[in-house]
XYZ file of C-alpha atoms in Angstrom:
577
model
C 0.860 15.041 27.804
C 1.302 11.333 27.010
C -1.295 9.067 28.479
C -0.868 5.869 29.759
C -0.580 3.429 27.104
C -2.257 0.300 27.162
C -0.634 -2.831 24.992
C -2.698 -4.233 22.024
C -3.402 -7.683 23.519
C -3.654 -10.544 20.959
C -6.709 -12.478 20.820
C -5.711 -16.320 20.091
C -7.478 -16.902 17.146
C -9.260 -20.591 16.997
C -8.490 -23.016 14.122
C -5.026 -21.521 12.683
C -3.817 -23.890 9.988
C -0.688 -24.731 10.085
C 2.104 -22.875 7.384
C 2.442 -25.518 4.639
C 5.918 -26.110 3.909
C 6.967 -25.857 0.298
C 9.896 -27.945 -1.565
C 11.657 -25.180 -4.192
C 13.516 -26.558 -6.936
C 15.742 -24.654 -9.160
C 17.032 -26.213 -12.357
C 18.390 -24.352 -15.028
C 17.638 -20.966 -13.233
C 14.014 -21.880 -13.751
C 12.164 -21.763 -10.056
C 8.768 -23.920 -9.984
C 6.461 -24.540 -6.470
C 6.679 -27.943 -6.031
C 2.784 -29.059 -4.249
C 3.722 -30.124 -0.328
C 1.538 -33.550 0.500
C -0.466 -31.520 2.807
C -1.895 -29.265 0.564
C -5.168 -29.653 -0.747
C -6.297 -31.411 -3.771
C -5.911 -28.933 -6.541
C -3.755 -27.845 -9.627
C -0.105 -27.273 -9.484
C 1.419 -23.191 -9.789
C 2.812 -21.576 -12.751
C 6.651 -21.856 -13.203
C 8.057 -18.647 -13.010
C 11.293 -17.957 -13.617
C 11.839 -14.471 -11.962
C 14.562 -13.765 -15.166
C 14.964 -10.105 -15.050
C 14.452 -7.827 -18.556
C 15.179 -4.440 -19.373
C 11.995 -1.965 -17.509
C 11.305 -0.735 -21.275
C 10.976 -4.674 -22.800
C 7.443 -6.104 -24.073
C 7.504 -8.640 -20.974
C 4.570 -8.515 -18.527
C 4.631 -11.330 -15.665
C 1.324 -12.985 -15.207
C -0.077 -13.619 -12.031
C -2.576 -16.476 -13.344
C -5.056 -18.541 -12.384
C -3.034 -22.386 -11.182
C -0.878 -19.367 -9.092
C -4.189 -17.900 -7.716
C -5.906 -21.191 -7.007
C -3.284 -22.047 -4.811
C -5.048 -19.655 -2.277
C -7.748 -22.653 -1.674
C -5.139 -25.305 -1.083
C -3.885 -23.570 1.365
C -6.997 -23.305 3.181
C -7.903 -25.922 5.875
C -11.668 -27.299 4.142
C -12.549 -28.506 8.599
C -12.307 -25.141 9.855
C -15.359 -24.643 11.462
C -17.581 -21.590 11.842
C -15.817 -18.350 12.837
C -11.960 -19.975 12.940
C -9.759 -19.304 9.723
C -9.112 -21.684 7.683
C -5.367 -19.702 6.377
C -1.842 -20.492 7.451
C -0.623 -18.784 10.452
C 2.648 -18.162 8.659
C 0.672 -15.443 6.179
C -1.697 -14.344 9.305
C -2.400 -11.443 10.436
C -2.876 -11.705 14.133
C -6.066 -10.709 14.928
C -6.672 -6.743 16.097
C -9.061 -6.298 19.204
C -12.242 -4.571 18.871
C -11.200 -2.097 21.729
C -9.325 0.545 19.098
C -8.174 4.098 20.079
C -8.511 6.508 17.350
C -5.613 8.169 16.015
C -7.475 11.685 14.929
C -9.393 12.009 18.361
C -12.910 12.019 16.536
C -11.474 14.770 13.929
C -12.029 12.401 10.621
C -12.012 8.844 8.854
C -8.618 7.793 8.591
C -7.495 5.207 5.998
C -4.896 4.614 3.267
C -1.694 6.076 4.642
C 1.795 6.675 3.164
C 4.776 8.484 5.052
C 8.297 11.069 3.505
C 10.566 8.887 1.922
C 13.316 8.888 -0.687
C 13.911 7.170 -4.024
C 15.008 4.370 -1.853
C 12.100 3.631 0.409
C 13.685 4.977 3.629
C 11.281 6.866 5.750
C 11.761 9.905 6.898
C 11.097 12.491 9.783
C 12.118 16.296 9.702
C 13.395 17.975 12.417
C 12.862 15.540 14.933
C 8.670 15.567 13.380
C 7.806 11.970 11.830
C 5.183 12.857 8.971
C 2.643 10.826 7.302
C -0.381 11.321 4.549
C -3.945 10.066 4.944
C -6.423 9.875 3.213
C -9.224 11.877 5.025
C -13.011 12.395 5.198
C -15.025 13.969 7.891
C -16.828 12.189 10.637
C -19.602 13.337 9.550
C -20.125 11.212 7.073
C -20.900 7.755 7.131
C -17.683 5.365 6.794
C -18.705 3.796 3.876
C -19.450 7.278 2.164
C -16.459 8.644 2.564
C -14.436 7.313 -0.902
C -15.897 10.513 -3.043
C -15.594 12.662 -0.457
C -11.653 12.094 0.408
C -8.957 14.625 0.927
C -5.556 14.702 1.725
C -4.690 15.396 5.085
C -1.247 15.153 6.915
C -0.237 13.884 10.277
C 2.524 14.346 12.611
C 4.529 13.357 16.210
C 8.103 13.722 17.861
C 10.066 11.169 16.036
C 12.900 8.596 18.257
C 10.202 7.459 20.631
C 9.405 3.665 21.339
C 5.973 2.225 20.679
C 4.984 1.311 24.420
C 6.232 5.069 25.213
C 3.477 6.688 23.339
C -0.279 7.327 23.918
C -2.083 4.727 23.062
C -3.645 5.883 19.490
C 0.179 6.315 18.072
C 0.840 9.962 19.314
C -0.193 11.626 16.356
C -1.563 15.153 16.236
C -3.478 16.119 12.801
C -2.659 18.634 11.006
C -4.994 19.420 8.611
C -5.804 19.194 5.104
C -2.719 19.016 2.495
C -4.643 20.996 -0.080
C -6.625 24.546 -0.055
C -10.278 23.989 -1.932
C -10.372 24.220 -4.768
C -6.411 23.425 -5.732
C -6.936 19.349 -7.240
C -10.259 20.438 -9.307
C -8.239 22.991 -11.743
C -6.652 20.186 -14.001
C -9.900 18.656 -15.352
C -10.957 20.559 -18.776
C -14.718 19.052 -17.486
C -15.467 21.325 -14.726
C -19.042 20.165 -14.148
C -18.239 17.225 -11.912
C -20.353 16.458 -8.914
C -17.554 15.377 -6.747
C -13.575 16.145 -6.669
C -11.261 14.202 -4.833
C -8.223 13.104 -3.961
C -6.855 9.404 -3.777
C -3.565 7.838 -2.960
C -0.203 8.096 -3.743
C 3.201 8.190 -2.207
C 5.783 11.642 -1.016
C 9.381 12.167 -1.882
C 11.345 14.436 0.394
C 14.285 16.190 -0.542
C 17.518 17.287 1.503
C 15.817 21.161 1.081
C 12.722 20.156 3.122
C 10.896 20.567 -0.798
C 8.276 17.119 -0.818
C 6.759 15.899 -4.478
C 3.474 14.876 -3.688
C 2.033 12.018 -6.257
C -1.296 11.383 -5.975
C -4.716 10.077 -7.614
C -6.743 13.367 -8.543
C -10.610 12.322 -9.632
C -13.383 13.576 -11.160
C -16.772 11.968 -10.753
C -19.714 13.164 -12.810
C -22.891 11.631 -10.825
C -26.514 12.814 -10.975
C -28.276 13.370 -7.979
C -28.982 9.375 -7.697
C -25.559 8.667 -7.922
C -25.366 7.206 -11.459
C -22.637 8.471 -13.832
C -23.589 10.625 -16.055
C -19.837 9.825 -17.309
C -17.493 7.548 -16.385
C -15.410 9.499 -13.444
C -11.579 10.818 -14.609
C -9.029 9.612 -12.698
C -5.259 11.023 -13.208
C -1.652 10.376 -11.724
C -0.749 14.148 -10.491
C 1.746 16.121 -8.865
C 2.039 19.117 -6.413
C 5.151 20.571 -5.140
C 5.412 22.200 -1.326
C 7.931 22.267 1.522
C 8.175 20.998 4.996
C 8.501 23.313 8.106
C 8.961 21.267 10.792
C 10.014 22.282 14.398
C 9.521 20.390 17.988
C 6.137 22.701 17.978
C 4.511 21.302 14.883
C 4.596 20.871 11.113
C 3.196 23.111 8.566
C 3.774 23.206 4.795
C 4.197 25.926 2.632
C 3.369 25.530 -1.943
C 0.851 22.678 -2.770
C -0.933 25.249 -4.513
C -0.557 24.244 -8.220
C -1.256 20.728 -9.787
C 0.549 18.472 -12.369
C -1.125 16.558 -14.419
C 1.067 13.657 -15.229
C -0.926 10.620 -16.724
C -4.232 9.322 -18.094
C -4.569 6.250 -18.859
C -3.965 5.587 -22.450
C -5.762 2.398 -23.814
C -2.974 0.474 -25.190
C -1.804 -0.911 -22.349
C -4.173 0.940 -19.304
C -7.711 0.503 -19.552
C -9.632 4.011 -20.240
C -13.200 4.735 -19.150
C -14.130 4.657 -22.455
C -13.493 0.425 -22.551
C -14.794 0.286 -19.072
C -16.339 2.460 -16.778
C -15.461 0.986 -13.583
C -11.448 0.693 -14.484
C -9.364 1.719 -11.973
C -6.181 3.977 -12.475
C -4.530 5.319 -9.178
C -2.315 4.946 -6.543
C 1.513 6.093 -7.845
C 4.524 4.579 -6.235
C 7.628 6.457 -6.994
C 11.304 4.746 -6.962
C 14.844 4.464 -8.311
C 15.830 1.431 -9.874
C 18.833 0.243 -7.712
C 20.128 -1.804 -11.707
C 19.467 2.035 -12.981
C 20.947 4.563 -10.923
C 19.304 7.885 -11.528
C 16.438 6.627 -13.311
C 12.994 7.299 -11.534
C 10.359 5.123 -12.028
C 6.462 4.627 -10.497
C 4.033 1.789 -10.227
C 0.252 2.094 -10.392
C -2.463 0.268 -10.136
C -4.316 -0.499 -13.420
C -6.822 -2.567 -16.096
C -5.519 -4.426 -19.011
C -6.761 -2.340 -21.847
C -9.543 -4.516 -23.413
C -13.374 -3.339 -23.286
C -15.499 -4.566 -20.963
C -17.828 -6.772 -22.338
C -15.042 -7.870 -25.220
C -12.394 -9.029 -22.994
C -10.983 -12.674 -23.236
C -8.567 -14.459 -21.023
C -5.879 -17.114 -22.803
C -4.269 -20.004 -22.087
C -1.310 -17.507 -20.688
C -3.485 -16.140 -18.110
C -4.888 -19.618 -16.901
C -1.053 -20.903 -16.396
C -1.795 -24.453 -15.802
C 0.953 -26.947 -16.667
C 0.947 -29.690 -19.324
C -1.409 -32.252 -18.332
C -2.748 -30.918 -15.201
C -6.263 -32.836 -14.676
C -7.581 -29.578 -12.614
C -6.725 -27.302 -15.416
C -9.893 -25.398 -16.559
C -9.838 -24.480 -20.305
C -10.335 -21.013 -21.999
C -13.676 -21.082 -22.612
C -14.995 -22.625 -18.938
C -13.088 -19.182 -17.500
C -14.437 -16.973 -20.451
C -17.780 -18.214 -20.241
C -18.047 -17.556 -16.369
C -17.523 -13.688 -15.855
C -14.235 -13.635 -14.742
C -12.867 -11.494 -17.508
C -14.895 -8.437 -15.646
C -11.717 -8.882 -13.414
C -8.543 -7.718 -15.519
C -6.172 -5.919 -13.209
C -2.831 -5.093 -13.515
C 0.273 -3.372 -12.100
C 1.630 -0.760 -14.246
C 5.025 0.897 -15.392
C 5.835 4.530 -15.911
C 9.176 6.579 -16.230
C 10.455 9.871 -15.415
C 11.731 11.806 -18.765
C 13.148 14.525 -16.618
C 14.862 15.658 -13.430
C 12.245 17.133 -12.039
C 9.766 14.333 -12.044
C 7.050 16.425 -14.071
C 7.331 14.597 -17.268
C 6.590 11.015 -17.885
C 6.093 8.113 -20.425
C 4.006 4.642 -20.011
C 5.994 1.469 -20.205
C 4.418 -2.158 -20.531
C 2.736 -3.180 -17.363
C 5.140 -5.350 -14.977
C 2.138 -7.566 -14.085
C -1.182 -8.914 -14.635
C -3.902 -10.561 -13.104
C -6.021 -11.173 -15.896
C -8.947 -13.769 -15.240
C -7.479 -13.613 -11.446
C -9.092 -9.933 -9.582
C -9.694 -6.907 -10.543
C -7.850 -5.039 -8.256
C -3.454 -4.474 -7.867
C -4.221 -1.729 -5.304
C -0.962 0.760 -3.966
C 1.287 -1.374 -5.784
C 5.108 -0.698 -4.138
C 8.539 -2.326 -4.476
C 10.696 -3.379 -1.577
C 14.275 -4.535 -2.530
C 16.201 -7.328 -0.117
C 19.155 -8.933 -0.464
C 19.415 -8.586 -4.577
C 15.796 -9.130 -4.681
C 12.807 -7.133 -6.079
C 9.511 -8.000 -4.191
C 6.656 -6.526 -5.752
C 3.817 -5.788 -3.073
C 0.089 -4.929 -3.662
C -3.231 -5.518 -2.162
C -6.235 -6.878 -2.738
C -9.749 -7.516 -1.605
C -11.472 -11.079 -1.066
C -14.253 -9.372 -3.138
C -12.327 -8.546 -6.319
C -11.275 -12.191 -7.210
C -12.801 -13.656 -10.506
C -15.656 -16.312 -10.900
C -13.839 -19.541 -9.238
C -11.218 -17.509 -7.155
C -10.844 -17.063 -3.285
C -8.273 -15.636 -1.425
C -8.367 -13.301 1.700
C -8.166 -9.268 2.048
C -5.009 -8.613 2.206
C -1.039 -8.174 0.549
C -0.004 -10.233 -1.890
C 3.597 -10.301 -3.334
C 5.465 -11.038 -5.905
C 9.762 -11.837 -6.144
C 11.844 -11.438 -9.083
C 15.262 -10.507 -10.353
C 14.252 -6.548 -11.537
C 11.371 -3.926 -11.783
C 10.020 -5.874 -14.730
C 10.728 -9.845 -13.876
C 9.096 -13.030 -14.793
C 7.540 -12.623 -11.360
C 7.153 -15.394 -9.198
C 4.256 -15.428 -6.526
C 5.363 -15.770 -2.994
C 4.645 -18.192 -0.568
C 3.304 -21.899 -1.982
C 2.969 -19.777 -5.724
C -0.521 -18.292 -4.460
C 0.928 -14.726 -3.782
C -0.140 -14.188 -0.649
C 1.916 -12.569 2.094
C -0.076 -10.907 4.645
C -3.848 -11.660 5.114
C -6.551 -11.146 7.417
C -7.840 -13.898 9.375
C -10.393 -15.508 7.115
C -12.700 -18.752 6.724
C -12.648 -19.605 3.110
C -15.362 -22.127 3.756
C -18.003 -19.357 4.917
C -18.810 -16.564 2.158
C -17.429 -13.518 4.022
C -20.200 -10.611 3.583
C -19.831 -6.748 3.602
C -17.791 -4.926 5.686
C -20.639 -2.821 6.802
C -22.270 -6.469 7.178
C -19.830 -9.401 8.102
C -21.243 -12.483 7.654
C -22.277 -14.536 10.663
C -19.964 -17.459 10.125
C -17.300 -15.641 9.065
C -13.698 -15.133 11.608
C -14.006 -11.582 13.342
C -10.750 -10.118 11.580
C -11.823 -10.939 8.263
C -12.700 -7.053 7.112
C -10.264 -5.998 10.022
C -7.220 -4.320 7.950
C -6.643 -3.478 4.707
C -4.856 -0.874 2.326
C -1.350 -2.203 3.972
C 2.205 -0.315 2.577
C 5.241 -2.162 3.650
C 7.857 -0.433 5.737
C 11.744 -0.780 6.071
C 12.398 -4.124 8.220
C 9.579 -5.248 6.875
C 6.846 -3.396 8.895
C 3.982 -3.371 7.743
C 0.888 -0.937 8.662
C -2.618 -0.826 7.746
C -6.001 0.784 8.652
C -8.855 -0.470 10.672
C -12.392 -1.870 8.055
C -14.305 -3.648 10.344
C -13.746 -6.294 13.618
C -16.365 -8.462 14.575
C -18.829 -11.053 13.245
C -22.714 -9.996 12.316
C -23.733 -9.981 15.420
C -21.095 -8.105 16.832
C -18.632 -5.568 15.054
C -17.223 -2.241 14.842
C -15.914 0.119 12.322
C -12.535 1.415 11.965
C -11.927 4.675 10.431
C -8.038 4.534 11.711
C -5.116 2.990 11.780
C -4.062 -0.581 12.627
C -1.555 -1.762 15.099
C 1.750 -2.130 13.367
C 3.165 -5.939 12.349
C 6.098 -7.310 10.704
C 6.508 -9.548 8.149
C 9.921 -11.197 7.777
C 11.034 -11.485 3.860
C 12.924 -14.204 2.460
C 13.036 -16.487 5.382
C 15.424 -19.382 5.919
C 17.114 -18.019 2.903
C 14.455 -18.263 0.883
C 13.274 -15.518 -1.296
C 10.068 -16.950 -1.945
C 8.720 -16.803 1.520
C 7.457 -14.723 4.430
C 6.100 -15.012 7.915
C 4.830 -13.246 10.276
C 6.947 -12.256 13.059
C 4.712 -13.318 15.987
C 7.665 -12.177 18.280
C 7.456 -8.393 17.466
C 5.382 -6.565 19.855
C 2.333 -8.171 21.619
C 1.609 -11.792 20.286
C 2.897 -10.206 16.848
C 0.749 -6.807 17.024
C 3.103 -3.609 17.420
C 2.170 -0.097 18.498
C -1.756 1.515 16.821
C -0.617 3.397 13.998
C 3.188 2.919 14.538
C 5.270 4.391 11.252
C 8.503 4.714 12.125
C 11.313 6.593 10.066
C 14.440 4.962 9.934
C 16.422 8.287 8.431
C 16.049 11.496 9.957
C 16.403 15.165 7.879
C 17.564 18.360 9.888
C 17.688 21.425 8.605
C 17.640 24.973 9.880
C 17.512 26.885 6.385
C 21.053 27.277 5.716
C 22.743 23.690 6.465
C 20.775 20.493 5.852
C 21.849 16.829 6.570
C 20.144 12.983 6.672
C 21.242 11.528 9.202
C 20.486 7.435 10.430
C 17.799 6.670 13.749
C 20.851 5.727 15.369
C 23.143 8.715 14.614
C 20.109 10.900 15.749
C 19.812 9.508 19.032
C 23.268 10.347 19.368
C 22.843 14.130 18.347
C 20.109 14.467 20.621
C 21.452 12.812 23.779
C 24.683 14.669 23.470
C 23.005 18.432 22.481
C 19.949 18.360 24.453
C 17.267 20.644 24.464
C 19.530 23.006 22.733
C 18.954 20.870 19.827
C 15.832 21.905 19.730
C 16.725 25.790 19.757
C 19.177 25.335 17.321
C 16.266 23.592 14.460
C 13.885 26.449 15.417
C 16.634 29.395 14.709
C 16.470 30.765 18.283
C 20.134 31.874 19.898
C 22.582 29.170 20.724
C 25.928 29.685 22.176
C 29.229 29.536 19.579
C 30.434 26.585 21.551
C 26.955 24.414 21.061
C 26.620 25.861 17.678
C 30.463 24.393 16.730
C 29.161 21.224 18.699
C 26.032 20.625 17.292
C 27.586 21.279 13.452
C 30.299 18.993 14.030
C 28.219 16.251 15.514
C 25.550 16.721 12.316
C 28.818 16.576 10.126
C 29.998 13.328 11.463
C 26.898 11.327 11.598
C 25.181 12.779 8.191
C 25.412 11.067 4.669
């Protein structure tokens, strides 16, 4: 039974900075942030062209340094204790401390994909919307839980509106994706301490059949928690099916594991050159340029070794001239090559997605933060915008920018990638003070504006959506943990025609917060076994008003008359594509 649903109520956050307004020129197809007068004092961004090359060219964009630094001239250097000091525009509004939890005290809840095709349409089955999440038990203590994580699946009736549901999003849990035992048979190394699973993304297919791509790790601790080894992360995938009725979801398969890549050391950082590199998160797509051709995106490392690695004048990106240019050896000399992230590039050699080859990464942020997490493409209007996120934390020596998405524009998968919004990249942050040092998320610093830890791991939705789950909300003398997911927001791409920026819709739900934990599909598969068909949210409105509960009977097998049969086939007919 649904129970009443209270609104998410925004809290008015003090001291929100205006959105600085940018001036874009455009000569000779060349696109160049031009510094607005009320920016602060600082250096001028990269010129990036966004020039599109073939996915399999030697062309990596570079998100650099002059982009990155753009982050602090953005930032208002008055705003006082606890206000932030960021745009509005690129705001998140802030979440309440008051959050309902989505798995009704069954686990931690936090990076969270949904079913969707090589498009990026999301998906429900049978009238069931269906998300992953990564899992842990409640057991354990929040910040424990990253070695401990699991796959587990949710699910509720799809076609319902936000302020319908039950407060916490309607979702019921279903349960872990994977028997024990399943993700641990690929490693050769069997003496690990700790198996788990990490996050990727889920096709669906017309059959109900779902490829799972995910993060499977190996860490190999001793009883202090030091590695004995580096850990052994690998991009992996397991095959099952969806059965999906108006009483539930199950799945049937995910008992067998693919192990697809490991990252090579040419152009993905291995443990061997570092052993805190990062290799995870898979993002699987079709090229709309390349018809047919599958492709993922992952987070990675530029291959150097650790205490080796140099930054050049390529990653700094200042222009000619530019008297707050730093030089090569400043950045060298000041740590920030221990932050050498990138966003990589892999294709599918065959139809069934089991075989694949690296490609050049499409972007790096050498010298800029160590982290590209759940990289993902959305395309708009001829446009490829590159999404990822990032923590406050992970920026290099002489770097600040807030937790949250940053984004990226160009003219294909691999582009000379301009950095949204002012050239600093960021699209969607928490509220945050960039004049007060920000603190754990387990301890927030007092100064510091109460939504600073309060979202992260975002994945961008169709309509630009955008959903998240919960850190931390509150200051140090008053906070709570999350452990579930956000309220829904949107983020409107490319606006006033330009491709370059986004806002936040502050119109969409409540003072710009949707629904908690609001992942709507937007395409809709039915099948009964025999006949299958993908139909649009508005076509299965349609069905559904005009069948009724029958509908329902029909999905599960159970006896309809010939005449709703006929009417129910016809109507599928009609509306599917």
């Amino acid at each position: 039974m649904h129970t009443t649903n209270r609104r998410v109520s925004r809290l008015v956050a003090s001291g929100l900075a205006a959105s600085a307004l940018v001036a874009t020129t455009l000569v000779a197809g060349t696109s160049a942030a031009i510094a607005d007068p009320g920016l602060q004092d600082g250096p001028e961004p990269t010129t990036h062209t966004q020039e599109a090359y073939a996915p399999e060219a030697d062309f990596t964009a570079k998100w650099t340094r002059a982009d990155a630094r753009q982050l602090k001239r953005l930032s208002d250097p008055t705003a006082a204790s606890r206000a932030n000091s960021m745009p509005a525009a690129v705001t998140m509004p802030t979440v309440p401390q008051d959050l309902p939890d989505m798995s009704n005290g069954e686990v931690w809840v936090w990076d969270t994909w949904p079913l969707t095709d090589e498009d990026g349409n999301q998906y429900s089955v049978n009238g069931q919307e269906i998300i992953f999440s990564l899992v842990a038990d409640r057991s354990l203590g929040f910040d424990d839980r990253h070695v401990f994580a699991k796959i587990g699946y949710f699910y509720r009736p799809a076609g319902v509106p936000a302020e319908d549901r039950p407060e916490n999003g309607g979702w019921t849990y279903g349960g872990l994706v994977f028997k024990e035992g399943v993700t641990g048979q690929i490693f050769e190394d069997q003496s690990f301490s700790h198996q788990t699973q990490w996050s990727g993304s889920a096709r669906v297919y017309k059959d109900g059949e779902i490829k799972l791509f995910f993060t499977d790790v190996a860490f190999y601790r001793d009883e202090t928690g030091k590695n004995i080894k580096p850990y052994d992360p690998r991009i992996a995938l397991s095959v099952g099916k969806v059965h999906a009725n108006s009483k539930g979801v199950k799945f049937s398969g995910f008992n067998k594991v693919i192990d697809l890549l490991q990252a090579d050391g040419t152009y993905y950082q291995t443990g061997a050159q570092n052993e805190f590199f990062n290799f995870r998160d898979p993002f699987t797509f079709e090229d709309p340029a390349h018809p047919g051709e599958t492709y993922m995106v992952f987070e990675g490392n530029s291959a150097m070794p650790r205490e080796s690695a140099k930054c050049t004048e390529e990653d700094l990106g200042y222009q000619p001239g530019d008297p707050h240019a730093e030089t090569v050896e400043e950045v060298n000399a000041s740590g920030a090559t221990y932050q050498i992230g990138n966003i990589g590039l892999a294709k599918a050699k065959n139809e069934d997605l089991t075989e694949w080859e690296f490609l050049p990464p499409i972007l790096s942020a050498n010298c800029v933060t160590d982290q590209t997490e759940r990289p993902q493409f959305v395309f708009k209007d001829g446009k490829y915008y590159l999404f990822t996120i990032s923590h406050r934390s992970t920026f290099a020596a002489g770097l600040d920018g807030p937790e949250g998405v940053y984004g990226f524009v160009g003219d294909g998968i691999r582009s000379d990638f301009q950095p949204l919004n002012d050239g600093s990249g960021l699209a969607l942050g928490n509220p945050t003070n960039l004049n007060f040092w920000g603190g754990q998320p387990f301890a927030p610093d007092f100064n510091q504006h109460p939504g600073h830890f309060q979202a992260y791991s975002h994945y961008v939705m169709p309509g630009g959506l955008v959903q998240s789950f919960i850190d931390t909300i509150g200051t140090h003398d008053d906070f709570v943990r999350g452990g579930t997911l956000a309220p829904t927001v949107k983020m409107d791409i490319g606006v006033g025609g330009d491709p370059t920026r986004t806002a936040v819709d502050y119109s969409y739900g409540n003072g710009g917060l949707g629904g908690w934990a609001d992942i709507p599909a937007n395409r809709h598969l039915f099948t009964n076994g025999k006949k299958t068909v993908s139909v649009s949210d508005a076509a299965a409105q349609r069905v559904r008003a005009a069948a009724g509960s029958a509908f329902d009977d029909y999905l599960q097998g159970k006896p309809v008359s010939a005449a709703v049969r006929a009417q129910i086939e016809k109507l599928l007919a009609q509306y599917g594509g």
